[in-house]
CSV table of C-alpha atoms in Angstrom, one decimal:
chain,number,residue,atom,x,y,z
A,54,UNK,CA,-17.5,33.9,-38.9
A,55,UNK,CA,-15.8,33.8,-35.2
A,56,UNK,CA,-17.0,36.1,-32.5
A,57,UNK,CA,-13.7,38.2,-31.8
A,58,UNK,CA,-13.1,38.7,-27.8
A,59,UNK,CA,-10.8,41.3,-26.8
A,60,UNK,CA,-9.0,40.1,-23.7
A,61,UNK,CA,-8.7,42.9,-21.0
A,62,UNK,CA,-5.3,44.5,-20.4
A,63,UNK,CA,-5.1,43.0,-16.9
A,64,UNK,CA,-6.0,39.0,-16.3
A,65,UNK,CA,-4.6,38.1,-12.9
A,66,UNK,CA,-5.9,35.9,-10.1
A,67,UNK,CA,-7.7,39.0,-8.6
A,68,UNK,CA,-9.2,40.0,-11.8
A,69,UNK,CA,-10.0,36.9,-13.9
A,70,UNK,CA,-13.4,36.2,-12.5
A,71,UNK,CA,-15.3,38.8,-14.7
A,72,UNK,CA,-13.3,37.6,-17.8
A,73,UNK,CA,-13.9,33.9,-17.3
A,74,UNK,CA,-17.6,34.5,-16.8
A,75,UNK,CA,-17.6,36.7,-20.3
A,76,UNK,CA,-15.6,33.9,-21.9
A,77,UNK,CA,-18.1,31.0,-20.5
A,78,UNK,CA,-21.1,33.0,-21.9
A,79,UNK,CA,-19.8,33.8,-25.2
A,80,UNK,CA,-18.7,30.1,-25.6
A,81,UNK,CA,-22.3,29.3,-24.9
A,82,UNK,CA,-23.7,31.5,-27.7
A,83,UNK,CA,-21.2,31.3,-30.3
A,84,UNK,CA,-19.5,28.3,-32.4
A,85,UNK,CA,-16.5,29.9,-32.9
A,86,UNK,CA,-14.5,32.4,-30.7
A,87,UNK,CA,-11.4,34.1,-31.5
A,88,UNK,CA,-9.4,35.6,-28.5
A,89,UNK,CA,-7.4,38.9,-29.1
A,90,UNK,CA,-4.7,39.0,-26.6
A,91,UNK,CA,-2.8,42.0,-28.1
A,92,UNK,CA,-4.1,44.3,-25.3
A,93,UNK,CA,-2.8,42.1,-22.5
A,94,UNK,CA,-0.2,44.0,-20.6
A,95,UNK,CA,-0.4,42.2,-17.1
A,96,UNK,CA,-1.2,38.5,-16.7
A,97,UNK,CA,-0.4,35.7,-14.6
A,98,UNK,CA,-0.9,31.8,-14.8
A,99,UNK,CA,-4.5,32.4,-14.3
A,100,UNK,CA,-5.1,33.5,-17.8
A,101,UNK,CA,-3.4,30.6,-19.2
A,102,UNK,CA,-5.5,28.3,-17.2
A,103,UNK,CA,-8.7,30.1,-18.2
A,104,UNK,CA,-7.6,29.7,-21.9
A,105,UNK,CA,-6.7,26.1,-21.6
A,106,UNK,CA,-9.8,25.2,-20.0
A,107,UNK,CA,-11.9,27.5,-22.4
A,108,UNK,CA,-10.0,25.4,-25.4
A,109,UNK,CA,-10.8,22.2,-23.9
A,110,UNK,CA,-14.5,23.1,-23.4
A,111,UNK,CA,-14.9,24.2,-26.9
A,112,UNK,CA,-13.6,21.2,-28.2
A,113,UNK,CA,-15.7,19.1,-26.0
A,114,UNK,CA,-18.6,20.9,-27.3
A,115,UNK,CA,-17.6,20.7,-31.2
A,116,UNK,CA,-16.9,24.4,-31.0
A,117,UNK,CA,-13.6,26.4,-32.1
A,118,UNK,CA,-11.7,28.6,-29.8
A,119,UNK,CA,-8.3,30.2,-31.3
A,120,UNK,CA,-6.1,33.0,-31.0
A,121,UNK,CA,-6.7,36.0,-33.2
A,122,UNK,CA,-2.8,36.2,-33.6
A,123,UNK,CA,0.3,34.5,-32.0
A,124,UNK,CA,1.0,35.6,-28.4
A,125,UNK,CA,3.2,38.6,-27.9
A,126,UNK,CA,6.7,38.2,-26.3
A,127,UNK,CA,5.5,39.0,-22.7
A,128,UNK,CA,2.9,36.3,-22.9
A,129,UNK,CA,5.4,33.8,-24.5
A,130,UNK,CA,7.8,34.4,-21.7
A,131,UNK,CA,4.7,34.1,-19.1
A,132,UNK,CA,4.3,30.3,-21.1
A,133,UNK,CA,7.9,29.5,-20.7
A,134,UNK,CA,7.9,30.7,-16.9
A,135,UNK,CA,4.7,28.5,-16.3
A,136,UNK,CA,6.3,25.4,-17.8
A,137,UNK,CA,4.0,25.4,-21.1
A,138,UNK,CA,6.7,25.3,-23.4
A,139,UNK,CA,8.6,22.4,-22.0
A,140,UNK,CA,8.2,19.4,-24.7
A,141,UNK,CA,5.2,21.3,-26.3
A,142,UNK,CA,2.9,19.3,-28.3
A,143,UNK,CA,2.5,20.6,-32.0
A,144,UNK,CA,-1.2,21.3,-31.2
A,145,UNK,CA,-0.2,23.7,-28.7
A,146,UNK,CA,2.4,25.1,-30.4
A,147,UNK,CA,0.0,25.9,-33.1
A,148,UNK,CA,-2.5,27.3,-30.8
A,149,UNK,CA,-0.3,29.9,-29.1
A,150,UNK,CA,2.1,30.7,-31.8
A,151,UNK,CA,0.5,29.9,-34.8
A,152,UNK,CA,3.3,27.6,-35.9
A,153,UNK,CA,7.0,28.2,-34.9
A,154,UNK,CA,8.2,28.7,-31.3
A,155,UNK,CA,9.6,32.4,-31.0
A,156,UNK,CA,13.4,32.2,-30.9
């Protein structure tokens, strides 16, 4: 069973370090992680970068990192502004949105 991690309400450049340390620790301890992004109300590209890096690390280590649910509208908009949705590979689309892109 996956370890569920509730992502803090604010994950920005100035606040990402404690969450990054917690996520790294959880990835070391567990084979499967589910990130719950539902409480995130303030985020910037540092959250996206951290999630992408953790996802790649999990894959390299033969572990699983997924989202508990598709990203909400505010995070979808952040993904768009950051350029993540331009020619998005299907694996990334499935990761962030659990399938179909939002309209």
